[in-house]
Short mmCIF file of C-alpha atoms in Angstrom, two decimals:
data_model
loop_
_atom_site.label_atom_id
_atom_site.label_comp_id
_atom_site.label_asym_id
_atom_site.label_seq_id
_atom_site.Cartn_x
_atom_site.Cartn_y
_atom_site.Cartn_z
CA MET A 615 -19.88 33.38 -9.42
CA PRO A 616 -18.14 31.04 -11.75
CA ALA A 617 -14.26 30.84 -12.76
CA ALA A 618 -12.87 33.59 -14.65
CA GLN A 619 -11.79 32.07 -17.80
CA ASP A 620 -8.71 34.24 -19.94
CA THR A 621 -10.04 34.08 -23.56
CA HIS A 622 -6.84 36.50 -24.76
CA GLY A 623 -4.46 33.40 -24.68
CA PRO A 624 -3.22 31.10 -21.16
CA GLY A 625 -4.43 32.19 -18.34
CA VAL A 626 -5.80 31.12 -14.81
CA ASP A 627 -9.28 30.07 -13.32
CA LEU A 628 -10.52 32.22 -10.20
CA HIS A 629 -13.21 31.70 -8.44
CA LEU A 630 -14.92 34.33 -6.34
CA GLU A 631 -17.71 35.03 -4.16
CA LEU A 632 -18.95 38.45 -4.68
CA SER A 633 -21.23 39.99 -2.07
CA ALA A 634 -24.47 41.29 -3.45
CA VAL A 635 -24.22 44.67 -1.32
CA GLY A 636 -22.03 47.54 -2.25
CA GLY A 637 -20.53 49.31 -5.33
CA ARG A 638 -19.11 46.54 -7.79
CA ARG A 639 -15.55 48.06 -7.10
CA ALA A 640 -15.61 47.65 -3.03
CA VAL A 641 -17.23 44.16 -3.23
CA LEU A 642 -14.50 43.19 -5.79
CA ILE A 643 -11.62 44.42 -3.63
CA GLU A 644 -13.24 42.42 -0.39
CA ALA A 645 -13.60 39.15 -1.82
CA LEU A 646 -9.85 39.42 -3.57
CA ARG A 647 -8.67 40.16 0.44
CA ALA A 648 -10.99 37.65 2.26
CA ALA A 649 -9.31 34.86 -0.63
CA VAL A 650 -6.23 35.86 0.58
CA ARG A 651 -6.67 35.84 3.95
CA ASP A 652 -8.13 32.40 3.91
CA GLY A 653 -4.95 31.02 2.61
CA ARG A 654 -7.43 30.40 -1.02
CA LEU A 655 -4.75 32.67 -2.83
CA ALA A 656 -1.51 31.90 -1.71
CA PRO A 657 1.78 33.92 -2.05
CA GLY A 658 2.69 34.12 -5.68
CA THR A 659 -0.76 32.62 -7.33
CA ARG A 660 -1.21 34.72 -10.33
CA LEU A 661 -4.38 36.49 -10.92
CA PRO A 662 -6.52 36.46 -14.33
CA PRO A 663 -5.81 39.20 -16.37
CA TYR A 664 -8.40 42.14 -15.58
CA ARG A 665 -10.16 41.93 -19.35
CA SER A 666 -10.67 38.04 -18.64
CA LEU A 667 -11.92 38.33 -14.73
CA ALA A 668 -14.08 41.52 -15.93
CA ALA A 669 -15.78 39.38 -19.04
CA ASP A 670 -16.27 36.40 -16.34
CA LEU A 671 -17.75 38.89 -13.85
CA GLY A 672 -19.87 40.84 -16.03
CA ILE A 673 -18.11 44.09 -14.67
CA ALA A 674 -16.64 46.93 -16.32
CA ARG A 675 -12.60 45.95 -17.32
CA ASN A 676 -11.35 49.62 -15.39
CA THR A 677 -13.14 48.32 -12.34
CA VAL A 678 -11.07 45.20 -12.44
CA ALA A 679 -8.27 47.16 -13.25
CA ASP A 680 -8.66 50.08 -10.48
CA ALA A 681 -9.06 46.79 -7.99
CA TYR A 682 -6.18 45.22 -8.43
CA ALA A 683 -4.51 48.77 -8.44
CA GLU A 684 -5.96 49.46 -5.32
CA LEU A 685 -4.38 45.93 -3.52
CA VAL A 686 -1.33 46.61 -5.52
CA ALA A 687 -0.85 49.44 -3.92
CA GLU A 688 -2.02 47.87 -0.34
CA GLY A 689 0.30 45.47 -0.63
CA TRP A 690 -1.83 42.71 -1.33
CA LEU A 691 -0.96 42.10 -4.54
CA THR A 692 2.05 42.33 -6.80
CA SER A 693 2.47 43.56 -10.81
CA ARG A 694 5.25 43.24 -12.95
CA GLN A 695 5.42 43.64 -17.13
CA GLY A 696 5.54 40.12 -18.04
CA SER A 697 4.68 38.55 -14.82
CA GLY A 698 1.32 39.54 -14.83
CA THR A 699 -0.69 40.11 -11.13
CA ARG A 700 0.11 37.89 -8.41
CA VAL A 701 -0.53 37.39 -4.70
CA ALA A 702 2.52 39.17 -3.11
CA ASP A 703 4.90 37.17 -0.74
CA ARG A 704 4.41 39.10 1.97
CA VAL A 705 0.96 38.23 2.68
CA ALA A 706 0.76 35.21 4.92
CA ALA A 707 -1.46 32.32 4.12
CA PRO A 708 -2.71 30.98 7.89
CA ALA A 709 -1.15 28.18 8.73
CA PRO A 710 -3.46 25.05 8.41
CA ARG A 711 -5.10 23.73 11.15
CA PRO A 712 -4.14 19.92 11.97
CA VAL A 713 -6.56 17.10 11.10
CA HIS A 714 -6.06 15.53 14.15
CA PRO A 715 -4.49 18.35 17.00
CA THR A 716 -3.95 15.52 19.34
CA ALA A 717 -2.40 12.68 17.39
CA PRO A 718 1.61 12.08 18.13
CA PRO A 719 3.95 13.28 15.43
CA PRO A 720 5.26 10.50 13.62
CA LEU A 721 8.20 8.90 14.83
CA PRO A 722 11.50 9.21 13.40
CA TYR A 723 12.53 5.75 12.35
CA ASP A 724 10.43 3.66 10.72
CA LEU A 725 10.51 0.14 11.08
CA VAL A 726 6.77 -1.23 10.97
CA GLN A 727 6.43 -4.11 8.39
CA GLY A 728 5.30 -4.30 5.01
CA LYS A 729 6.33 -1.16 3.81
CA PRO A 730 8.45 -1.01 0.62
CA ASP A 731 11.11 2.35 0.54
CA PRO A 732 9.19 4.68 -1.28
CA GLY A 733 12.39 5.90 -2.47
CA SER A 734 12.77 2.53 -4.06
CA PHE A 735 10.07 3.12 -6.90
CA PRO A 736 11.25 2.46 -10.32
CA ARG A 737 10.64 6.38 -11.83
CA ALA A 738 12.48 5.85 -14.94
CA ALA A 739 11.88 2.34 -15.41
CA TRP A 740 7.94 3.35 -14.69
CA LEU A 741 7.57 6.12 -16.78
CA ALA A 742 9.54 4.82 -20.04
CA ALA A 743 7.00 1.54 -19.78
CA ALA A 744 3.66 4.25 -19.66
CA ARG A 745 5.03 6.30 -22.30
CA ARG A 746 5.27 2.83 -24.79
CA ALA A 747 2.15 1.35 -23.17
CA LEU A 748 0.02 4.75 -23.71
CA THR A 749 1.22 4.65 -27.21
CA ALA A 750 0.13 1.39 -28.05
CA ALA A 751 -2.57 1.53 -26.39
CA PRO A 752 -5.99 1.09 -27.88
CA HIS A 753 -8.29 3.77 -28.07
CA GLU A 754 -11.21 1.54 -25.80
CA ALA A 755 -8.57 1.49 -23.27
CA PHE A 756 -9.91 4.96 -22.31
CA GLY A 757 -13.40 3.99 -22.18
CA ILE A 758 -15.51 2.24 -19.50
CA GLY A 759 -13.39 -0.51 -17.81
CA ASP A 760 -13.76 -4.34 -18.15
CA PRO A 761 -14.38 -5.34 -14.70
CA HIS A 762 -11.86 -8.51 -15.47
CA GLY A 763 -9.51 -5.75 -16.01
CA ARG A 764 -6.96 -5.02 -19.06
CA ILE A 765 -6.56 -7.95 -20.88
CA GLU A 766 -3.00 -6.72 -21.42
CA LEU A 767 -2.12 -6.98 -17.97
CA ARG A 768 -4.33 -10.68 -16.93
CA ARG A 769 -2.05 -11.44 -20.59
CA ALA A 770 1.59 -10.85 -18.84
CA LEU A 771 0.28 -11.77 -14.83
CA ALA A 772 -0.42 -15.34 -16.68
CA GLU A 773 2.50 -15.33 -18.28
CA TYR A 774 4.51 -14.49 -15.28
CA LEU A 775 3.09 -15.86 -12.32
CA ALA A 776 4.04 -19.27 -13.92
CA ARG A 777 7.22 -18.45 -14.64
CA VAL A 778 7.82 -17.06 -11.04
CA ARG A 779 5.60 -18.68 -8.75
CA GLY A 780 4.68 -21.72 -10.35
CA VAL A 781 0.76 -20.41 -10.63
CA ARG A 782 -1.51 -22.87 -13.37
CA THR A 783 -3.71 -20.07 -14.29
CA THR A 784 -5.10 -18.30 -17.96
CA PRO A 785 -6.16 -14.35 -18.81
CA ASP A 786 -9.82 -15.39 -18.24
CA ARG A 787 -9.20 -16.69 -14.89
CA ILE A 788 -7.29 -13.71 -13.70
CA VAL A 789 -9.41 -10.71 -12.03
CA VAL A 790 -7.66 -7.49 -11.45
CA CYS A 791 -8.68 -5.87 -7.91
CA SER A 792 -6.68 -3.15 -6.16
CA GLY A 793 -4.95 -5.08 -3.85
CA ALA A 794 -5.49 -7.55 -1.13
CA ALA A 795 -7.87 -6.18 0.51
CA HIS A 796 -10.32 -5.74 -1.99
CA ALA A 797 -9.77 -9.44 -3.07
CA LEU A 798 -11.22 -10.46 -0.05
CA ARG A 799 -13.74 -8.41 0.21
CA LEU A 800 -15.02 -9.81 -3.35
CA LEU A 801 -14.37 -13.23 -1.98
CA ALA A 802 -15.84 -12.64 1.08
CA ARG A 803 -19.19 -11.15 -0.81
CA VAL A 804 -19.17 -14.42 -2.85
CA LEU A 805 -18.69 -17.20 -0.86
CA GLY A 806 -20.89 -15.48 1.88
CA PRO A 807 -21.19 -15.46 5.99
CA ALA A 808 -23.22 -18.66 6.04
CA ALA A 809 -19.57 -20.45 7.36
CA PRO A 810 -16.55 -19.16 8.89
CA TRP A 811 -13.33 -19.31 7.35
CA ALA A 812 -10.33 -20.74 8.75
CA VAL A 813 -7.36 -18.33 9.61
CA GLU A 814 -3.64 -18.45 10.85
CA ALA A 815 -3.78 -17.76 14.34
CA TYR A 816 -0.81 -14.74 14.02
CA GLY A 817 -1.76 -12.88 10.50
CA LEU A 818 -3.01 -9.09 10.15
CA PRO A 819 -5.74 -7.93 12.51
CA PHE A 820 -6.77 -5.95 9.49
CA HIS A 821 -7.69 -8.50 7.17
CA ARG A 822 -9.75 -10.47 9.87
CA GLY A 823 -11.93 -7.57 10.63
CA LEU A 824 -12.92 -7.29 7.07
CA LEU A 825 -14.19 -10.34 6.83
CA ALA A 826 -15.98 -9.28 10.05
CA GLU A 827 -17.38 -6.50 8.93
CA ALA A 828 -18.69 -8.48 6.13
CA GLY A 829 -20.05 -10.63 8.65
CA VAL A 830 -17.56 -13.51 7.98
CA GLY A 831 -16.61 -15.60 11.27
CA THR A 832 -12.81 -16.77 11.77
CA VAL A 833 -11.15 -19.55 13.39
CA PRO A 834 -7.67 -19.67 14.38
CA VAL A 835 -5.28 -22.32 12.84
CA ALA A 836 -2.28 -22.76 15.26
CA VAL A 837 1.22 -22.24 13.43
CA ASP A 838 4.60 -23.54 14.19
CA GLU A 839 7.98 -23.59 12.15
CA ASP A 840 6.39 -25.51 9.49
CA GLY A 841 3.44 -23.16 9.27
CA ALA A 842 0.22 -23.68 9.74
CA ARG A 843 -0.96 -26.64 11.49
CA VAL A 844 -3.85 -27.96 8.50
CA ALA A 845 -4.89 -30.90 10.16
CA GLU A 846 -6.35 -28.72 12.50
CA ILE A 847 -8.89 -26.82 10.02
CA PRO A 848 -12.53 -27.81 10.51
CA ARG A 849 -14.63 -29.46 8.10
CA HIS A 850 -17.02 -27.36 8.20
CA ALA A 851 -14.71 -24.10 7.04
CA ARG A 852 -16.05 -22.50 3.84
CA ALA A 853 -12.46 -21.83 3.31
CA VAL A 854 -9.14 -21.31 5.01
CA LEU A 855 -6.70 -18.38 4.52
CA LEU A 856 -2.85 -18.81 4.33
CA THR A 857 0.35 -17.37 3.68
CA PRO A 858 2.33 -20.72 2.81
CA ALA A 859 5.46 -19.17 1.11
CA HIS A 860 6.02 -17.26 4.41
CA GLN A 861 3.91 -17.32 6.85
CA PHE A 862 2.96 -13.71 8.21
CA PRO A 863 4.36 -13.02 10.41
CA THR A 864 6.02 -15.59 12.22
CA GLY A 865 7.98 -16.87 9.22
CA GLY A 866 8.89 -19.94 7.32
CA PRO A 867 7.02 -21.87 4.48
CA LEU A 868 4.39 -24.26 4.49
CA HIS A 869 5.39 -27.55 4.75
CA PRO A 870 5.24 -30.15 1.95
CA GLU A 871 3.63 -32.12 3.69
CA ARG A 872 0.59 -29.53 5.01
CA ARG A 873 0.69 -27.94 1.42
CA ALA A 874 -0.68 -31.67 0.46
CA GLY A 875 -2.57 -32.06 3.42
CA VAL A 876 -4.49 -28.95 2.88
CA LEU A 877 -5.40 -29.34 -0.57
CA GLY A 878 -7.10 -32.91 0.81
CA TRP A 879 -9.11 -31.52 3.45
CA ALA A 880 -10.38 -28.66 0.50
CA ARG A 881 -11.27 -31.95 -1.43
CA ASP A 882 -12.75 -33.87 1.54
CA SER A 883 -14.44 -30.79 2.85
CA GLY A 884 -15.14 -28.37 -0.46
CA GLY A 885 -13.65 -26.03 1.01
CA LEU A 886 -11.35 -23.67 -0.81
CA VAL A 887 -8.07 -22.23 -0.18
CA ILE A 888 -6.92 -18.60 -0.27
CA GLU A 889 -3.66 -17.99 -0.86
CA ASP A 890 -2.20 -14.97 -0.14
CA ASP A 891 1.09 -14.43 -1.82
CA TYR A 892 2.08 -11.71 -0.26
CA ASP A 893 5.65 -11.49 -0.78
CA GLY A 894 6.54 -14.59 -2.47
CA GLU A 895 9.10 -13.12 -4.79
CA PHE A 896 11.39 -11.98 -2.19
CA ARG A 897 13.46 -15.29 -1.21
CA TYR A 898 16.76 -14.64 0.10
CA ASP A 899 18.24 -18.39 1.20
CA ARG A 900 16.78 -20.86 -0.33
CA ARG A 901 15.24 -21.73 -3.67
CA PRO A 902 12.02 -19.91 -4.28
CA VAL A 903 8.78 -21.79 -3.14
CA GLY A 904 5.98 -22.56 -5.72
CA ALA A 905 2.22 -21.35 -4.98
CA VAL A 906 0.30 -23.79 -3.82
CA GLN A 907 -2.32 -22.65 -6.60
CA GLY A 908 -0.02 -24.51 -9.40
CA LEU A 909 -0.78 -28.28 -7.13
CA ASP A 910 -4.60 -27.84 -7.85
CA PRO A 911 -5.79 -24.72 -9.23
CA GLU A 912 -9.77 -25.56 -9.08
CA ARG A 913 -9.72 -25.51 -5.54
CA THR A 914 -7.33 -22.42 -4.82
CA VAL A 915 -7.22 -18.83 -5.56
CA LEU A 916 -4.05 -16.65 -5.46
CA ILE A 917 -4.28 -13.14 -4.41
CA GLY A 918 -1.27 -11.09 -5.13
CA SER A 919 -0.49 -7.13 -5.39
CA VAL A 920 2.34 -5.18 -6.13
CA SER A 921 2.16 -3.57 -3.16
CA LYS A 922 5.54 -4.86 -1.64
CA SER A 923 7.50 -4.94 -4.93
CA LEU A 924 6.30 -1.13 -6.29
CA SER A 925 4.52 0.65 -3.92
CA PRO A 926 1.16 0.32 -2.38
CA THR A 927 -0.16 3.52 -4.05
CA LEU A 928 -0.51 2.12 -7.22
CA ARG A 929 -3.46 0.79 -5.60
CA ILE A 930 -3.16 -2.72 -8.25
CA GLY A 931 -3.68 -6.65 -7.92
CA TRP A 932 -4.94 -9.99 -8.75
CA MET A 933 -7.02 -13.22 -7.87
CA CYS A 934 -6.15 -16.45 -9.99
CA LEU A 935 -9.08 -18.18 -9.58
CA PRO A 936 -11.23 -21.45 -9.74
CA SER A 937 -13.05 -21.35 -13.52
CA ALA A 938 -16.34 -21.57 -11.48
CA LEU A 939 -15.49 -18.31 -9.04
CA VAL A 940 -14.93 -15.90 -12.33
CA ASP A 941 -18.27 -15.10 -13.10
CA PRO A 942 -19.48 -14.35 -9.25
CA VAL A 943 -16.10 -12.48 -8.44
CA VAL A 944 -16.82 -10.28 -11.73
CA ALA A 945 -20.48 -9.78 -10.79
CA ALA A 946 -19.70 -8.86 -7.36
CA LYS A 947 -17.44 -6.36 -8.37
CA GLY A 948 -19.75 -3.96 -10.58
CA GLN A 949 -19.18 -3.29 -14.23
CA ARG A 950 -17.89 -0.51 -13.60
CA GLU A 951 -14.46 -0.79 -12.65
CA PRO A 952 -13.29 1.97 -9.91
CA TYR A 953 -10.63 0.97 -8.71
CA ALA A 954 -7.26 0.29 -10.42
CA SER A 955 -6.01 2.27 -12.97
CA ALA A 956 -6.68 1.39 -16.55
CA THR A 957 -3.37 3.12 -17.26
CA ASP A 958 -1.28 1.57 -14.67
CA GLN A 959 -2.90 -1.10 -15.36
CA LEU A 960 -1.09 -0.58 -19.37
CA THR A 961 2.05 0.58 -17.75
CA LEU A 962 1.97 -2.80 -15.10
CA ALA A 963 1.64 -4.95 -18.21
CA ASP A 964 4.64 -3.66 -20.16
CA LEU A 965 6.66 -3.73 -16.82
CA LEU A 966 5.89 -7.27 -16.56
CA ALA A 967 6.41 -8.04 -20.37
CA SER A 968 9.63 -5.98 -20.96
CA GLY A 969 11.53 -7.65 -18.40
CA ALA A 970 11.82 -4.09 -16.31
CA TYR A 971 9.65 -5.60 -13.45
CA ASP A 972 11.91 -8.59 -13.27
CA GLN A 973 15.00 -6.49 -13.06
CA HIS A 974 13.69 -4.11 -10.47
CA VAL A 975 12.77 -7.45 -8.43
CA ARG A 976 16.18 -8.72 -8.63
CA ARG A 977 17.79 -5.43 -7.49
CA MET A 978 15.06 -4.68 -4.40
CA ARG A 979 16.25 -8.47 -3.65
CA GLN A 980 19.45 -7.36 -3.27
CA ARG A 981 18.92 -4.50 -1.43
CA HIS A 982 16.33 -6.09 0.94
CA ARG A 983 18.66 -9.19 1.55
CA GLY A 984 21.74 -6.85 2.56
CA ARG A 985 19.38 -5.11 5.01
CA ARG A 986 18.38 -8.40 6.51
CA ASP A 987 22.08 -8.87 6.94
CA ARG A 988 23.18 -5.41 8.41
CA LEU A 989 19.92 -6.40 10.78
CA THR A 990 20.42 -9.68 11.88
CA ALA A 991 24.61 -8.82 12.44
CA VAL A 992 24.14 -5.51 14.42
CA LEU A 993 21.51 -7.39 16.49
CA ALA A 994 24.18 -10.53 17.00
CA GLU A 995 26.97 -8.02 17.78
CA ARG A 996 25.23 -5.53 20.61
CA VAL A 997 21.84 -7.70 21.66
CA PRO A 998 23.79 -10.66 21.52
CA GLY A 999 20.67 -12.43 24.73
CA VAL A 1000 17.60 -12.06 21.19
CA ARG A 1001 16.68 -14.47 18.62
CA VAL A 1002 15.98 -13.70 15.26
CA THR A 1003 13.46 -15.54 13.28
CA GLY A 1004 11.81 -15.69 9.57
CA ILE A 1005 14.59 -14.38 7.73
CA ALA A 1006 14.76 -16.44 5.01
CA ALA A 1007 12.15 -14.14 3.08
CA GLY A 1008 9.85 -11.00 3.03
CA LEU A 1009 10.44 -7.62 4.29
CA HIS A 1010 10.90 -8.09 7.83
CA ALA A 1011 12.17 -10.25 10.50
CA VAL A 1012 10.81 -11.39 13.91
CA VAL A 1013 13.60 -10.26 16.80
CA GLU A 1014 12.34 -12.57 19.64
CA LEU A 1015 12.51 -11.37 23.21
CA PRO A 1016 12.54 -13.00 26.84
CA PRO A 1017 9.19 -14.07 28.26
CA GLY A 1018 7.07 -10.58 29.42
CA THR A 1019 9.56 -7.86 27.76
CA GLU A 1020 7.70 -7.60 24.76
CA ARG A 1021 5.46 -4.15 26.10
CA SER A 1022 8.75 -2.84 27.74
CA ALA A 1023 10.83 -3.15 24.01
CA LEU A 1024 7.69 -1.31 22.85
CA ALA A 1025 7.80 1.08 25.14
CA ALA A 1026 11.05 1.90 24.93
CA ALA A 1027 11.44 1.29 21.19
CA ALA A 1028 8.82 4.64 21.51
CA ARG A 1029 11.25 6.14 23.75
CA TYR A 1030 14.26 6.17 21.01
CA GLY A 1031 11.76 6.81 18.25
CA VAL A 1032 11.28 3.89 16.69
CA ALA A 1033 8.21 2.71 14.85
CA VAL A 1034 7.96 -1.23 15.37
CA GLU A 1035 4.89 -3.99 16.34
CA GLY A 1036 4.94 -6.50 18.79
CA LEU A 1037 4.70 -10.17 17.70
CA ALA A 1038 1.44 -10.18 19.91
CA SER A 1039 -0.57 -8.15 18.09
CA TYR A 1040 -1.58 -9.89 15.36
CA ARG A 1041 -2.47 -13.25 17.27
CA HIS A 1042 -6.06 -14.42 16.79
CA ALA A 1043 -8.32 -13.34 20.01
CA ASP A 1044 -9.32 -17.13 20.05
CA ALA A 1045 -6.10 -18.68 19.61
CA ARG A 1046 -5.70 -21.63 22.57
CA GLY A 1047 -2.75 -23.52 22.94
CA PRO A 1048 0.82 -22.25 23.40
CA ALA A 1049 1.85 -18.68 22.16
CA HIS A 1050 4.76 -17.52 20.60
CA PRO A 1051 7.73 -16.32 22.35
CA ASP A 1052 7.69 -12.70 22.66
CA GLY A 1053 9.01 -10.50 20.07
CA LEU A 1054 9.23 -7.55 18.07
CA VAL A 1055 8.21 -7.80 13.93
CA VAL A 1056 10.62 -5.74 12.46
CA GLY A 1057 10.56 -4.46 9.09
CA TYR A 1058 13.57 -3.41 7.40
CA ALA A 1059 12.74 -2.49 4.24
CA THR A 1060 10.88 1.14 4.62
CA PRO A 1061 14.05 3.81 6.11
CA PRO A 1062 15.80 5.46 2.84
CA GLU A 1063 19.37 4.61 2.99
CA ARG A 1064 20.76 7.46 4.96
CA LEU A 1065 18.80 6.81 8.27
CA TYR A 1066 18.84 2.95 8.13
CA GLY A 1067 22.03 2.76 10.37
CA ALA A 1068 20.25 5.20 12.97
CA ALA A 1069 17.64 3.16 13.15
CA LEU A 1070 19.36 -0.12 14.01
CA ASP A 1071 21.38 2.05 16.61
CA ALA A 1072 17.72 3.52 18.07
CA LEU A 1073 16.43 -0.45 17.58
CA CYS A 1074 19.67 -1.79 19.41
CA ALA A 1075 19.47 0.67 22.40
CA ALA A 1076 16.21 -0.12 22.60
CA LEU A 1077 16.33 -3.69 23.23
CA THR A 1078 19.65 -2.96 25.95
CA ASP A 1079 17.37 -0.44 27.75
CA ARG A 1080 14.27 -2.09 29.71
CA PRO A 1081 13.22 -4.24 32.33
CA ALA A 1082 13.98 -7.44 32.29
CA GLY A 1083 10.74 -9.42 32.28
CA ARG A 1084 10.39 -13.07 34.26
CA GLY A 1085 13.30 -15.48 32.35
CA ALA A 1086 14.92 -12.75 31.28
CA ALA A 1087 18.20 -13.57 33.40
CA ALA A 1088 17.53 -17.20 32.29
CA ALA A 1089 17.97 -15.83 28.41
CA SER A 1090 21.13 -13.89 28.78
#
């Protein structure tokens, strides 16, 4: 049966499955009981007025009124003057079944990298920006979207990225997407699978995986304290994917000579430099490192998003493209933009143009720096045998461990309720040469403030309660 619609004033809709067998009153009563038993009508749910339900179901008003009265008498429903008829609170809905009954419960202390604290989202600033943006938006903004992205956001991004990251671009060379992963999928589709991409030997397995799904092979390039060893990039590679501002996850910016070197490789080979600017805004101990894209915009694609600075749920990212790639990327994206919400794009454009985004980033930079300092101070005091690296920028640090102890440290962290990742999990399966030291990749942005101290206590306890590995005695 269709949902009931109240034609006698404000009401609610209700979908009921009525049996074709039996009297109308009895059938209606059983349908309502079944809806309550199944949990489709939760305790406290308001039912439609009997007149509107009767009109929708095509039965007599008295039949519905009698059914309601019977269920009130049985305790399934309650009815009060001015409050309407509702499902009784004492009728318990069935407990929902777990989607993954065998999945382990989440650990209480989340120190996994790459996730800002959800509680830090600037709700008031976002709401004010949304109100301004929606008030000023043209009517066409609520129609079928432009696959390039809203022009308001592309203009705001061009100005912001030039000012903050040294990017050289124009609004017509920016394509809005739903994040870094979406950008990589589009680029993989445009560049094709004929030649592999070079990638840093340590990086996100997820990114390598999505390239593999697109049929694109990857060749690892070793990294050290100066970033990727760009001299090792194969000449036949179609592109190289780098994190120059802050190598992920080992830390450290790409050395200026290597910046020049990778652009030389691109000019000589005809390859493309793909720059993942995943946390370029969060630098603490030195001046910001400009984007490689600003040195050669025609040979570099810069990828950015708001997943670290605002929230990954916004699903807004961007690509600053060489002029020759704009049309192919837009064609690959498709004419019906199904990804980034136009209203969110308009809101972010206002946030950038008004300066509220800058204010939020500065506030978060100060907060993250304070958390990083607490992490390093606590570890230095309580676990003096470890070395903390990669802390000049970003939302995580690498806690280096004695050789052979990474697995035991991860196991101990789980015992103490700490969700954290090992450095080895980021290493490319085909990487050759010496690996980085054993270590944990510790994110310090996610826990709410009330839990951060306890999370650090649990981490320290885990690091001091594990079997010694080979070399541990020498490191202590």
